Amino acid sequence: LLSRLPEDFDIVCTHPMFGPESARDGWAGLPFVFDRVRVGDCPARRARAEAFLGAFAREGCRMVEMPCAEHDAHAAETQLVAHTVGRMLATLGLRPTPIDTKGYETLLRLVDNTCSDSFDLYNGLFMYNKNSTDLLNRLESAMDSVKKRLFDGLHEVLRKQLFEGKASPPNTANTSSHAD
């Protein structure tokens, strides 16, 4: 925009960090990211930019000023991960059960929340954020790491059962006392 628009055009980049699903009960407290990329020095231009941003502040948005590059790094972490995991879980066809845990209910809400947005929106999160490819690679690597840890533990249990007559689970770090 800076290279294509004349100097007398102000540029305020914005991204409301919510959509129809997450803002169905209003905008109060929801983050609205903005960057005054170029706003002229004259009082009228500054007032116009402030009036524009003020409309969102008056609706109760939590106004977050940050440079566009910082926003993109955070957006890959927050939006692309959530949408990717939600869409991955959707392909599993998960449904509520009579024994749902709070964690599982959260996952079902994630699926509902992310899959109610269009695939075009999700694709845009990927296509137009240079941080997205790295993040997807990290997500895949994380899944591989978790699988390796599970499989390594499985083989240890089987080896103990077969050769030592023991059936105890492997001693792994960072274990939790419940499945949630």
PDB file of C-alpha atoms in Angstrom:
ATOM      1  CA  LEU A   1       0.000   0.000   0.000  1.00  0.00           C
ATOM      2  CA  LEU A   2       2.810   2.376   0.824  1.00  0.00           C
ATOM      3  CA  SER A   3       4.343   1.992  -2.624  1.00  0.00           C
ATOM      4  CA  ARG A   4       1.064   2.164  -4.541  1.00  0.00           C
ATOM      5  CA  LEU A   5      -0.962   4.846  -2.786  1.00  0.00           C
ATOM      6  CA  PRO A   6      -0.127   8.547  -2.998  1.00  0.00           C
ATOM      7  CA  GLU A   7       1.387  10.210   0.077  1.00  0.00           C
ATOM      8  CA  ASP A   8      -1.860  12.029   0.821  1.00  0.00           C
ATOM      9  CA  PHE A   9      -3.684   8.720   1.414  1.00  0.00           C
ATOM     10  CA  ASP A  10      -3.714   7.599   5.017  1.00  0.00           C
ATOM     11  CA  ILE A  11      -3.253   3.905   5.735  1.00  0.00           C
ATOM     12  CA  VAL A  12      -4.609   2.287   8.878  1.00  0.00           C
ATOM     13  CA  CYS A  13      -4.379  -1.510   8.681  1.00  0.00           C
ATOM     14  CA  THR A  14      -6.925  -3.321  10.831  1.00  0.00           C
ATOM     15  CA  HIS A  15      -7.953  -6.824  11.737  1.00  0.00           C
ATOM     16  CA  PRO A  16     -10.914  -7.515  13.981  1.00  0.00           C
ATOM     17  CA  MET A  17      -9.816 -10.765  15.644  1.00  0.00           C
ATOM     18  CA  PHE A  18     -13.346 -12.143  15.587  1.00  0.00           C
ATOM     19  CA  GLY A  19     -15.970 -13.212  13.135  1.00  0.00           C
ATOM     20  CA  PRO A  20     -19.694 -13.853  13.141  1.00  0.00           C
ATOM     21  CA  GLU A  21     -19.407 -16.917  15.383  1.00  0.00           C
ATOM     22  CA  SER A  22     -17.185 -15.488  18.101  1.00  0.00           C
ATOM     23  CA  ALA A  23     -18.919 -12.077  18.034  1.00  0.00           C
ATOM     24  CA  ARG A  24     -22.504 -13.329  17.964  1.00  0.00           C
ATOM     25  CA  ASP A  25     -23.095 -11.833  21.434  1.00  0.00           C
ATOM     26  CA  GLY A  26     -21.356  -8.519  20.681  1.00  0.00           C
ATOM     27  CA  TRP A  27     -17.891  -7.074  20.262  1.00  0.00           C
ATOM     28  CA  ALA A  28     -17.248  -6.115  23.892  1.00  0.00           C
ATOM     29  CA  GLY A  29     -13.793  -7.208  24.960  1.00  0.00           C
ATOM     30  CA  LEU A  30     -12.884  -8.773  21.621  1.00  0.00           C
ATOM     31  CA  PRO A  31      -9.486  -7.762  20.206  1.00  0.00           C
ATOM     32  CA  PHE A  32      -9.318  -5.316  17.312  1.00  0.00           C
ATOM     33  CA  VAL A  33      -5.761  -5.053  15.999  1.00  0.00           C
ATOM     34  CA  PHE A  34      -4.639  -1.942  14.152  1.00  0.00           C
ATOM     35  CA  ASP A  35      -1.513  -0.277  12.845  1.00  0.00           C
ATOM     36  CA  ARG A  36      -1.367   3.384  11.874  1.00  0.00           C
ATOM     37  CA  VAL A  37       0.930   2.625   8.936  1.00  0.00           C
ATOM     38  CA  ARG A  38       0.716   6.132   7.533  1.00  0.00           C
ATOM     39  CA  VAL A  39      -1.381   8.947   8.925  1.00  0.00           C
ATOM     40  CA  GLY A  40      -0.579  12.501   7.901  1.00  0.00           C
ATOM     41  CA  ASP A  41       0.540  15.153  10.368  1.00  0.00           C
ATOM     42  CA  CYS A  42      -2.314  17.569   9.813  1.00  0.00           C
ATOM     43  CA  PRO A  43      -5.015  17.585  12.505  1.00  0.00           C
ATOM     44  CA  ALA A  44      -7.806  16.667  10.054  1.00  0.00           C
ATOM     45  CA  ARG A  45      -6.041  13.504   8.903  1.00  0.00           C
ATOM     46  CA  ARG A  46      -5.229  12.439  12.460  1.00  0.00           C
ATOM     47  CA  ALA A  47      -8.825  13.150  13.528  1.00  0.00           C
ATOM     48  CA  ARG A  48     -10.195  11.068  10.640  1.00  0.00           C
ATOM     49  CA  ALA A  49      -8.031   8.081  11.626  1.00  0.00           C
ATOM     50  CA  GLU A  50      -9.026   8.432  15.276  1.00  0.00           C
ATOM     51  CA  ALA A  51     -12.734   8.703  14.367  1.00  0.00           C
ATOM     52  CA  PHE A  52     -12.475   5.495  12.352  1.00  0.00           C
ATOM     53  CA  LEU A  53     -10.754   3.603  15.183  1.00  0.00           C
ATOM     54  CA  GLY A  54     -13.091   5.195  17.727  1.00  0.00           C
ATOM     55  CA  ALA A  55     -16.091   3.493  16.141  1.00  0.00           C
ATOM     56  CA  PHE A  56     -14.672   0.116  17.167  1.00  0.00           C
ATOM     57  CA  ALA A  57     -13.599   1.328  20.595  1.00  0.00           C
ATOM     58  CA  ARG A  58     -17.127   2.636  21.271  1.00  0.00           C
ATOM     59  CA  GLU A  59     -18.504  -0.830  20.449  1.00  0.00           C
ATOM     60  CA  GLY A  60     -16.333  -2.183  23.249  1.00  0.00           C
ATOM     61  CA  CYS A  61     -13.528  -3.748  21.237  1.00  0.00           C
ATOM     62  CA  ARG A  62     -10.245  -4.220  23.046  1.00  0.00           C
ATOM     63  CA  MET A  63      -8.045  -1.999  20.882  1.00  0.00           C
ATOM     64  CA  VAL A  64      -4.599  -3.528  20.276  1.00  0.00           C
ATOM     65  CA  GLU A  65      -2.071  -1.428  18.389  1.00  0.00           C
ATOM     66  CA  MET A  66       0.803  -3.420  16.895  1.00  0.00           C
ATOM     67  CA  PRO A  67       2.905  -3.474  13.736  1.00  0.00           C
ATOM     68  CA  CYS A  68       1.552  -5.566  10.871  1.00  0.00           C
ATOM     69  CA  ALA A  69       4.509  -7.992  10.947  1.00  0.00           C
ATOM     70  CA  GLU A  70       3.977  -8.693  14.644  1.00  0.00           C
ATOM     71  CA  HIS A  71       0.255  -9.234  14.001  1.00  0.00           C
ATOM     72  CA  ASP A  72       1.059 -11.746  11.253  1.00  0.00           C
ATOM     73  CA  ALA A  73       3.346 -13.739  13.543  1.00  0.00           C
ATOM     74  CA  HIS A  74       0.699 -13.841  16.278  1.00  0.00           C
ATOM     75  CA  ALA A  75      -2.115 -14.584  13.811  1.00  0.00           C
ATOM     76  CA  ALA A  76      -0.312 -17.644  12.488  1.00  0.00           C
ATOM     77  CA  GLU A  77       0.034 -18.911  16.041  1.00  0.00           C
ATOM     78  CA  THR A  78      -3.503 -18.098  17.166  1.00  0.00           C
ATOM     79  CA  GLN A  79      -5.698 -18.380  14.107  1.00  0.00           C
ATOM     80  CA  LEU A  80      -3.979 -20.854  11.820  1.00  0.00           C
ATOM     81  CA  VAL A  81      -3.358 -23.373  14.620  1.00  0.00           C
ATOM     82  CA  ALA A  82      -6.950 -23.177  15.841  1.00  0.00           C
ATOM     83  CA  HIS A  83      -8.426 -23.454  12.351  1.00  0.00           C
ATOM     84  CA  THR A  84      -6.069 -26.257  11.320  1.00  0.00           C
ATOM     85  CA  VAL A  85      -6.702 -28.340  14.440  1.00  0.00           C
ATOM     86  CA  GLY A  86     -10.446 -27.664  14.222  1.00  0.00           C
ATOM     87  CA  ARG A  87     -10.572 -28.772  10.590  1.00  0.00           C
ATOM     88  CA  MET A  88      -8.413 -31.831  11.300  1.00  0.00           C
ATOM     89  CA  LEU A  89     -10.757 -32.845  14.112  1.00  0.00           C
ATOM     90  CA  ALA A  90     -13.759 -32.246  11.828  1.00  0.00           C
ATOM     91  CA  THR A  91     -12.429 -34.849   9.401  1.00  0.00           C
ATOM     92  CA  LEU A  92     -12.644 -37.383  12.243  1.00  0.00           C
ATOM     93  CA  GLY A  93     -16.406 -36.861  12.451  1.00  0.00           C
ATOM     94  CA  LEU A  94     -16.323 -36.384  16.223  1.00  0.00           C
ATOM     95  CA  ARG A  95     -19.736 -36.358  17.923  1.00  0.00           C
ATOM     96  CA  PRO A  96     -20.937 -35.771  21.477  1.00  0.00           C
ATOM     97  CA  THR A  97     -21.138 -38.871  23.647  1.00  0.00           C
ATOM     98  CA  PRO A  98     -22.808 -39.601  26.999  1.00  0.00           C
ATOM     99  CA  ILE A  99     -19.389 -39.505  28.719  1.00  0.00           C
ATOM    100  CA  ASP A 100     -17.862 -36.335  27.267  1.00  0.00           C
ATOM    101  CA  THR A 101     -15.133 -34.713  29.321  1.00  0.00           C
ATOM    102  CA  LYS A 102     -14.697 -30.945  29.524  1.00  0.00           C
ATOM    103  CA  GLY A 103     -11.642 -31.249  27.278  1.00  0.00           C
ATOM    104  CA  TYR A 104     -13.605 -33.163  24.642  1.00  0.00           C
ATOM    105  CA  GLU A 105     -16.448 -30.630  24.801  1.00  0.00           C
ATOM    106  CA  THR A 106     -13.870 -27.892  24.198  1.00  0.00           C
ATOM    107  CA  LEU A 107     -12.630 -29.745  21.117  1.00  0.00           C
ATOM    108  CA  LEU A 108     -16.179 -30.086  19.778  1.00  0.00           C
ATOM    109  CA  ARG A 109     -16.678 -26.328  20.266  1.00  0.00           C
ATOM    110  CA  LEU A 110     -13.411 -25.718  18.397  1.00  0.00           C
ATOM    111  CA  VAL A 111     -14.705 -27.783  15.473  1.00  0.00           C
ATOM    112  CA  ASP A 112     -18.003 -25.878  15.464  1.00  0.00           C
ATOM    113  CA  ASN A 113     -16.288 -22.515  15.762  1.00  0.00           C
ATOM    114  CA  THR A 114     -13.667 -23.021  13.057  1.00  0.00           C
ATOM    115  CA  CYS A 115     -15.723 -24.999  10.568  1.00  0.00           C
ATOM    116  CA  SER A 116     -18.553 -22.459  10.626  1.00  0.00           C
ATOM    117  CA  ASP A 117     -16.117 -20.137   8.827  1.00  0.00           C
ATOM    118  CA  SER A 118     -15.610 -20.682   5.102  1.00  0.00           C
ATOM    119  CA  PHE A 119     -12.701 -22.676   3.768  1.00  0.00           C
ATOM    120  CA  ASP A 120     -11.785 -19.536   1.808  1.00  0.00           C
ATOM    121  CA  LEU A 121     -11.173 -17.716   5.100  1.00  0.00           C
ATOM    122  CA  TYR A 122      -8.977 -20.587   6.319  1.00  0.00           C
ATOM    123  CA  ASN A 123      -7.156 -20.693   2.989  1.00  0.00           C
ATOM    124  CA  GLY A 124      -6.555 -16.939   3.245  1.00  0.00           C
ATOM    125  CA  LEU A 125      -5.024 -17.400   6.693  1.00  0.00           C
ATOM    126  CA  PHE A 126      -2.540 -19.734   5.040  1.00  0.00           C
ATOM    127  CA  MET A 127      -1.977 -18.032   1.688  1.00  0.00           C
ATOM    128  CA  TYR A 128      -1.459 -14.475   2.870  1.00  0.00           C
ATOM    129  CA  ASN A 129       0.626 -15.010   5.997  1.00  0.00           C
ATOM    130  CA  LYS A 130       4.267 -15.860   5.371  1.00  0.00           C
ATOM    131  CA  ASN A 131       4.486 -17.424   8.856  1.00  0.00           C
ATOM    132  CA  SER A 132       1.913 -20.097   8.009  1.00  0.00           C
ATOM    133  CA  THR A 133       4.141 -22.617   6.257  1.00  0.00           C
ATOM    134  CA  ASP A 134       6.588 -22.720   9.160  1.00  0.00           C
ATOM    135  CA  LEU A 135       3.732 -23.072  11.619  1.00  0.00           C
ATOM    136  CA  LEU A 136       2.180 -26.013   9.713  1.00  0.00           C
ATOM    137  CA  ASN A 137       5.588 -27.693   9.606  1.00  0.00           C
ATOM    138  CA  ARG A 138       5.964 -27.189  13.371  1.00  0.00           C
ATOM    139  CA  LEU A 139       2.468 -28.583  13.951  1.00  0.00           C
ATOM    140  CA  GLU A 140       3.300 -31.683  11.920  1.00  0.00           C
ATOM    141  CA  SER A 141       6.606 -32.101  13.754  1.00  0.00           C
ATOM    142  CA  ALA A 142       4.816 -31.801  17.100  1.00  0.00           C
ATOM    143  CA  MET A 143       2.376 -34.549  16.094  1.00  0.00           C
ATOM    144  CA  ASP A 144       5.266 -36.760  15.006  1.00  0.00           C
ATOM    145  CA  SER A 145       6.996 -36.151  18.345  1.00  0.00           C
ATOM    146  CA  VAL A 146       3.898 -37.101  20.337  1.00  0.00           C
ATOM    147  CA  LYS A 147       3.347 -40.233  18.219  1.00  0.00           C
ATOM    148  CA  LYS A 148       6.974 -41.264  18.659  1.00  0.00           C
ATOM    149  CA  ARG A 149       6.687 -40.886  22.417  1.00  0.00           C
ATOM    150  CA  LEU A 150       3.525 -43.028  22.456  1.00  0.00           C
ATOM    151  CA  PHE A 151       4.969 -45.714  20.219  1.00  0.00           C
ATOM    152  CA  ASP A 152       8.267 -45.805  22.094  1.00  0.00           C
ATOM    153  CA  GLY A 153       6.333 -46.323  25.340  1.00  0.00           C
ATOM    154  CA  LEU A 154       4.196 -49.036  23.735  1.00  0.00           C
ATOM    155  CA  HIS A 155       7.225 -50.979  22.647  1.00  0.00           C
ATOM    156  CA  GLU A 156       8.746 -50.686  26.114  1.00  0.00           C
ATOM    157  CA  VAL A 157       5.563 -52.104  27.704  1.00  0.00           C
ATOM    158  CA  LEU A 158       5.427 -54.979  25.217  1.00  0.00           C
ATOM    159  CA  ARG A 159       9.089 -55.751  25.708  1.00  0.00           C
ATOM    160  CA  LYS A 160       8.598 -55.882  29.500  1.00  0.00           C
ATOM    161  CA  GLN A 161       5.493 -58.071  29.134  1.00  0.00           C
ATOM    162  CA  LEU A 162       7.180 -60.471  26.749  1.00  0.00           C
ATOM    163  CA  PHE A 163      10.583 -60.726  28.340  1.00  0.00           C
ATOM    164  CA  GLU A 164      10.247 -59.703  31.968  1.00  0.00           C
ATOM    165  CA  GLY A 165       6.654 -60.668  32.782  1.00  0.00           C
ATOM    166  CA  LYS A 166       5.795 -57.113  33.843  1.00  0.00           C
ATOM    167  CA  ALA A 167       2.746 -55.216  32.620  1.00  0.00           C
ATOM    168  CA  SER A 168       3.294 -51.757  34.113  1.00  0.00           C
ATOM    169  CA  PRO A 169       3.133 -48.711  31.854  1.00  0.00           C
ATOM    170  CA  PRO A 170       6.382 -46.953  31.006  1.00  0.00           C
ATOM    171  CA  ASN A 171       7.640 -44.196  33.260  1.00  0.00           C
ATOM    172  CA  THR A 172       7.241 -41.067  31.117  1.00  0.00           C
ATOM    173  CA  ALA A 173       7.811 -37.476  32.139  1.00  0.00           C
ATOM    174  CA  ASN A 174       4.999 -34.913  32.096  1.00  0.00           C
ATOM    175  CA  THR A 175       2.225 -37.413  32.735  1.00  0.00           C
ATOM    176  CA  SER A 176      -1.147 -36.216  33.888  1.00  0.00           C
ATOM    177  CA  SER A 177      -3.423 -37.729  36.496  1.00  0.00           C
ATOM    178  CA  HIS A 178      -6.432 -37.579  34.157  1.00  0.00           C
ATOM    179  CA  ALA A 179      -7.203 -37.868  30.478  1.00  0.00           C
ATOM    180  CA  ASP A 180      -8.403 -34.296  30.049  1.00  0.00           C
TER     181      ASP A 180
END
